[in-house]
GROMACS .gro file of C-alpha atoms in nm:
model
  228
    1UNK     CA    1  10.340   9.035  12.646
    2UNK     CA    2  10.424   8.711  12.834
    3UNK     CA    3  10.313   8.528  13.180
    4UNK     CA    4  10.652   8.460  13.319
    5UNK     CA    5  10.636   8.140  13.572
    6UNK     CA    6  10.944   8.171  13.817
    7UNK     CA    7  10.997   7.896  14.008
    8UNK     CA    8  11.258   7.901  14.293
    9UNK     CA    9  11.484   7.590  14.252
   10UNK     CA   10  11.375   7.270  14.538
   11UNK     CA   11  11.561   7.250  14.881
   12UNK     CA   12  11.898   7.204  14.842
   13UNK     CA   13  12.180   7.027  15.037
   14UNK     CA   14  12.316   7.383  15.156
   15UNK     CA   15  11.922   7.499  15.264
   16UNK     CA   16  11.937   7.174  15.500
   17UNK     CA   17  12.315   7.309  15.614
   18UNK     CA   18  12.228   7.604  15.673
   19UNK     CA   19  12.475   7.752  15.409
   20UNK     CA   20  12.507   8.040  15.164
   21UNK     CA   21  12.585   7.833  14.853
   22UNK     CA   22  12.636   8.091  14.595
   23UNK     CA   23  12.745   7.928  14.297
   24UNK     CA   24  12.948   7.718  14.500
   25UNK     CA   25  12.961   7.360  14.272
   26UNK     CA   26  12.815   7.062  14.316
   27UNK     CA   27  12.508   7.171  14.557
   28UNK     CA   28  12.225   6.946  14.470
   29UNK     CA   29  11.885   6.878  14.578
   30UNK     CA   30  11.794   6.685  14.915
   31UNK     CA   31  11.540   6.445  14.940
   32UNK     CA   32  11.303   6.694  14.983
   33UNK     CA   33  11.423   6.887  14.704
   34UNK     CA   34  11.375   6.650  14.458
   35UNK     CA   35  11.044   6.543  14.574
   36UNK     CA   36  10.928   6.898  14.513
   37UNK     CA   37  11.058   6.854  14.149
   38UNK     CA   38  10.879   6.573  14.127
   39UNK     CA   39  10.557   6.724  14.165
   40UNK     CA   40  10.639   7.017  13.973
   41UNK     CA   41  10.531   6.854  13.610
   42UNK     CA   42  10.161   6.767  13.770
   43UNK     CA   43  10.138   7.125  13.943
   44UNK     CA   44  10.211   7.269  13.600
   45UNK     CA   45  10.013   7.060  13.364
   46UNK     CA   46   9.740   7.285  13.313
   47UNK     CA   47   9.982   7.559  13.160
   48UNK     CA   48  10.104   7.562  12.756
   49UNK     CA   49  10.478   7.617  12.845
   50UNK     CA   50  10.604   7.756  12.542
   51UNK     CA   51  10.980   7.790  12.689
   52UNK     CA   52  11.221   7.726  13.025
   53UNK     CA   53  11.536   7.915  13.101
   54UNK     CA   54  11.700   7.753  13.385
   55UNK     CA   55  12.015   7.903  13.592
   56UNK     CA   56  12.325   7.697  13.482
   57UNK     CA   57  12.348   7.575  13.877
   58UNK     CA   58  12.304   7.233  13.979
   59UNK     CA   59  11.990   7.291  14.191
   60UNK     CA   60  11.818   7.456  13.914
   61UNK     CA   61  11.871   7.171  13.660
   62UNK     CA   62  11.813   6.921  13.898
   63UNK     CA   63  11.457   7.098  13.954
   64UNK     CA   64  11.355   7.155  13.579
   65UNK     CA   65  11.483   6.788  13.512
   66UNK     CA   66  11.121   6.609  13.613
   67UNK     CA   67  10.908   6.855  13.370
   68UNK     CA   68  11.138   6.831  13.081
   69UNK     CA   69  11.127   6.439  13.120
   70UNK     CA   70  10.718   6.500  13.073
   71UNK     CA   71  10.762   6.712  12.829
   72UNK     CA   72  10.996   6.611  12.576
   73UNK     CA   73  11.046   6.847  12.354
   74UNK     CA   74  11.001   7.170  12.542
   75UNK     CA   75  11.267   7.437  12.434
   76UNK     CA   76  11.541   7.475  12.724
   77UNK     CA   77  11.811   7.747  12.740
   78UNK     CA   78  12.045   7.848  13.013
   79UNK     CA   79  12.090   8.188  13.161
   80UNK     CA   80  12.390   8.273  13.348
   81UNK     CA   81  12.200   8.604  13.435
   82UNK     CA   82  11.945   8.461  13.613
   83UNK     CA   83  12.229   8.211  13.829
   84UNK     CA   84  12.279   8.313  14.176
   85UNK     CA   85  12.402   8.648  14.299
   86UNK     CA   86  12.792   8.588  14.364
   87UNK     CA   87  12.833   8.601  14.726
   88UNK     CA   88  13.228   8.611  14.670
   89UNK     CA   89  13.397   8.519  14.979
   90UNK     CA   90  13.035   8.484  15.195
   91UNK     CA   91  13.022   8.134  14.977
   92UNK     CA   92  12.969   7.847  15.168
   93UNK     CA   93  12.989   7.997  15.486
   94UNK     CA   94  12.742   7.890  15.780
   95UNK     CA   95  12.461   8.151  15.738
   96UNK     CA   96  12.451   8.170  16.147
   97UNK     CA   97  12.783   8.295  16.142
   98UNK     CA   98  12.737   8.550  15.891
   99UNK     CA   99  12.453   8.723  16.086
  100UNK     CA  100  12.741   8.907  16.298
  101UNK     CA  101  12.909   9.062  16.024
  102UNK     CA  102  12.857   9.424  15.988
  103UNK     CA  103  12.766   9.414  15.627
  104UNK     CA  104  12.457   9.177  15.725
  105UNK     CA  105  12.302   9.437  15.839
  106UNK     CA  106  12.328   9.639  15.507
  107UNK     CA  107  12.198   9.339  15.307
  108UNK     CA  108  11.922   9.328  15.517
  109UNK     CA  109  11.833   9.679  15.551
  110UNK     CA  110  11.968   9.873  15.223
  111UNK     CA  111  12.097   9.597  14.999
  112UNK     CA  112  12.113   9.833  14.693
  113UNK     CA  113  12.398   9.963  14.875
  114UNK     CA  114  12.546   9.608  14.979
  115UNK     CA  115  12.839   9.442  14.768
  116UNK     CA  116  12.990   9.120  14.903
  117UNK     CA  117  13.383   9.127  14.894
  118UNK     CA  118  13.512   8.940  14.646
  119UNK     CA  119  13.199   8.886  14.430
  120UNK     CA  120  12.948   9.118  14.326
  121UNK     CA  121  12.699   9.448  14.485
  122UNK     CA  122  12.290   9.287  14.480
  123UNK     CA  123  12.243   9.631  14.270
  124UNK     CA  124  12.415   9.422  13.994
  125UNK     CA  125  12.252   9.076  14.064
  126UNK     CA  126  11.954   9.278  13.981
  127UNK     CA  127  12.058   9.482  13.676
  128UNK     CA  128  12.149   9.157  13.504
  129UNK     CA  129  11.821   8.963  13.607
  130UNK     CA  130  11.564   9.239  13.489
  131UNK     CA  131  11.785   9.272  13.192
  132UNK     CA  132  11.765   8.913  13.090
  133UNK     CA  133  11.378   8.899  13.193
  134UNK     CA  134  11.326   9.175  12.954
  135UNK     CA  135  11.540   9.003  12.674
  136UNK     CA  136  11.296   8.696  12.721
  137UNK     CA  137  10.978   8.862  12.711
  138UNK     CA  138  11.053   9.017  12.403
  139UNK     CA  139  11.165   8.629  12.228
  140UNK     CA  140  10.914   8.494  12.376
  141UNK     CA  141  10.655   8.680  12.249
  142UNK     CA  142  10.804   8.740  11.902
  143UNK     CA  143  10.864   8.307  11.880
  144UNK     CA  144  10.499   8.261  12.067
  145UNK     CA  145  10.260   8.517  12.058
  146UNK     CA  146  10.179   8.765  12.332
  147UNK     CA  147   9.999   8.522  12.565
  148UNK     CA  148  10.238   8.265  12.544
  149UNK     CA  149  10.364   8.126  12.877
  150UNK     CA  150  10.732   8.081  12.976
  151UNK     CA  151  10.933   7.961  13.285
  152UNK     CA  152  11.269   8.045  13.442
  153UNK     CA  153  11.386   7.836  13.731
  154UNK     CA  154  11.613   8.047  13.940
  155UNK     CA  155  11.699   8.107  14.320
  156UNK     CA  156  11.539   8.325  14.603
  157UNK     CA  157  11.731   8.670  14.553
  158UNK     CA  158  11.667   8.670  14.225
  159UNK     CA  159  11.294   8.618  14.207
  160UNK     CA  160  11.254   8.833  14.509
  161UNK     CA  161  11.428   9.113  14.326
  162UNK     CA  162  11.207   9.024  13.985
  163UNK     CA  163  10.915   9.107  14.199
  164UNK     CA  164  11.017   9.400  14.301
  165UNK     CA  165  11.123   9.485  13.996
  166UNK     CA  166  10.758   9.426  13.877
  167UNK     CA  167  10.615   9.622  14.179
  168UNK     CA  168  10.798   9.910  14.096
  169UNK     CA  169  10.899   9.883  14.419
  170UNK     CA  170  11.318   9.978  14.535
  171UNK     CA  171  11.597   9.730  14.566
  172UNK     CA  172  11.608   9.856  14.943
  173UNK     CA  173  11.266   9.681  14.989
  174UNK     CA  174  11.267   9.389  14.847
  175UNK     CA  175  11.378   9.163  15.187
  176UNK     CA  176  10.995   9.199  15.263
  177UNK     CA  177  10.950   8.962  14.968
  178UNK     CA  178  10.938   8.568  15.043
  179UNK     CA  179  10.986   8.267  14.794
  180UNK     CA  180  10.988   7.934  14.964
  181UNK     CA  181  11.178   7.670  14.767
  182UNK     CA  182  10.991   7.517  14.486
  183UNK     CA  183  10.771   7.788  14.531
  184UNK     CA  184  10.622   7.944  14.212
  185UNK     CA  185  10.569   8.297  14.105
  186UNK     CA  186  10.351   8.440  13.863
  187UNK     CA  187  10.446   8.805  13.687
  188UNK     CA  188  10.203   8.894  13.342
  189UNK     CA  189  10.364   9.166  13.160
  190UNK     CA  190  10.158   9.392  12.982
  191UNK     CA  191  10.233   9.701  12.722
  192UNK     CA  192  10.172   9.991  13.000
  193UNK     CA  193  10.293   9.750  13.332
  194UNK     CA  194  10.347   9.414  13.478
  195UNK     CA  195  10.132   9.241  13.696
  196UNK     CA  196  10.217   9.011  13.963
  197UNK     CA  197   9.951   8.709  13.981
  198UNK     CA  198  10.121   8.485  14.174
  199UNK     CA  199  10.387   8.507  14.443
  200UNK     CA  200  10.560   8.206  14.640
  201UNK     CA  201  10.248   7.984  14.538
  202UNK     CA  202  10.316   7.592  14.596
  203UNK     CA  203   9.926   7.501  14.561
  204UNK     CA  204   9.725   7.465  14.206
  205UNK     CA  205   9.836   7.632  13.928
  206UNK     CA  206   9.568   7.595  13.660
  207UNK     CA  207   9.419   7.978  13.722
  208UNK     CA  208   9.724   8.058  13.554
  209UNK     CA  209   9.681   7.925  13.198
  210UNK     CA  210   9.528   8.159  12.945
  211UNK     CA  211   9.186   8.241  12.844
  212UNK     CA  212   9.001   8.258  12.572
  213UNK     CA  213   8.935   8.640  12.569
  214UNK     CA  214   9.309   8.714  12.745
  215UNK     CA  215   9.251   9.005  13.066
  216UNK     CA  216   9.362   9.347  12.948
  217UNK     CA  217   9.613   9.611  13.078
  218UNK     CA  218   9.408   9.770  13.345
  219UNK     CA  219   9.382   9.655  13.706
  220UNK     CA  220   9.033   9.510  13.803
  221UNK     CA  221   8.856   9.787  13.988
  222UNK     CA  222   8.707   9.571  14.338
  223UNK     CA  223   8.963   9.266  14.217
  224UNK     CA  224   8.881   9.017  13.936
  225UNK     CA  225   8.627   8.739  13.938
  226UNK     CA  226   8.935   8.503  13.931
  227UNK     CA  227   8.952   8.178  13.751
  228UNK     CA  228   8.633   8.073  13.517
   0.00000   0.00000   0.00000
């Protein structure tokens, strides 16, 4: 099955704020932001993309924009289930302020059982997410070939809950996770289980692309030998 590249969209305009954007509109990328898109096409050369599914937000596209520009060409779709979880009435609130709510402390210690009023529980952001991952493993590797490479651009809940999706690991744990913006994450899904090769990496990429004899579906005993 596939190598799926997430890559958590650049800094944004409500990161600098200190804001929960949501899908609030118009949020783009700061300076920063879109210096770390920038880079992203030369910190992903050594990898065959075969395919990028972006979230339809601004930050997103604004991230993806610099490697599609390199690589003309390059299939593109847009996922709604991979936007940001809908914060509902949290949106665009100061995230300072939000740290005295009482339901804070439910996101941050059992967020399967959070659900922000007016939009929706993180149980559902990550239903829809794993779905949609799941979805695009199977194109992908029915349009590609099973070591084909793809990419979704997305935003920090959602990869952290990917991972620990991939982990096997409960909903309730994954605010131990960390993605810094522009950060990239690495999951290679395999018949019998998925295996997380990357996480929050924003240094060289090039272990990632595949071999010529591709690594099988069980776990290095002692760890691998790593790139040749």
């Amino acid at each position: 099955m596939p190598t799926l590249i997430l890559v958590r969209h650049g800094r944004s305009t409500a990161n600098t704020e200190g804001l929960l954007a949501g899908r609030m509109p118009g949020v783009a990328l700061d300076e920063r932001g879109a210096a770390q898109a920038a880079a992203l096409p030369g910190r992903l050369a050594g990898l065959p993309l075969s395919e990028v599914v972006t979230s339809p937000l601004q930050r997103c596209r604004e991230t993806v924009r610099p490697l599609l520009d390199a690589r003309p060409g390059l299939p593109t779709h847009t996922d709604e289930r991979i936007g940001e979880c809908d914060y509902g009435d949290w949106s665009g609130r100061k995230l300072a302020e939000l740290k005295d709510e009482p339901l804070m402390e439910v996101v941050q210690a059992h967020p399967s059982a959070a659900a922000f009023p007016g939009g929706e529980s993180m149980r559902a952001m990550h239903t829809r997410a794993a779905e949609a991952v799941r979805e695009w493993n199977a194109r992908v590797e029915r349009d590609h070939g099973a070591d084909a490479v793809y990419l979704m651009c997305s935003h920090g809940d959602i990869i952290k809950s990917l991972v620990a999706d991939a982990l096997g690991l409960h909903l309730d744990l994954f605010q131990r996770i960390s993605v810094e913006p522009c950060s990239v994450t690495a999951i290679r899904y395999t018949r019998l289980r998925p295996f997380l090769v990357r996480l929050g990496d924003t240094g060289d990429l090039a272990s990632l692309a595949p071999r010529e004899e591709p690594p099988g579906d069980d776990a290095t005993v002692g760890g691998s030998a790593g790139a040749p």
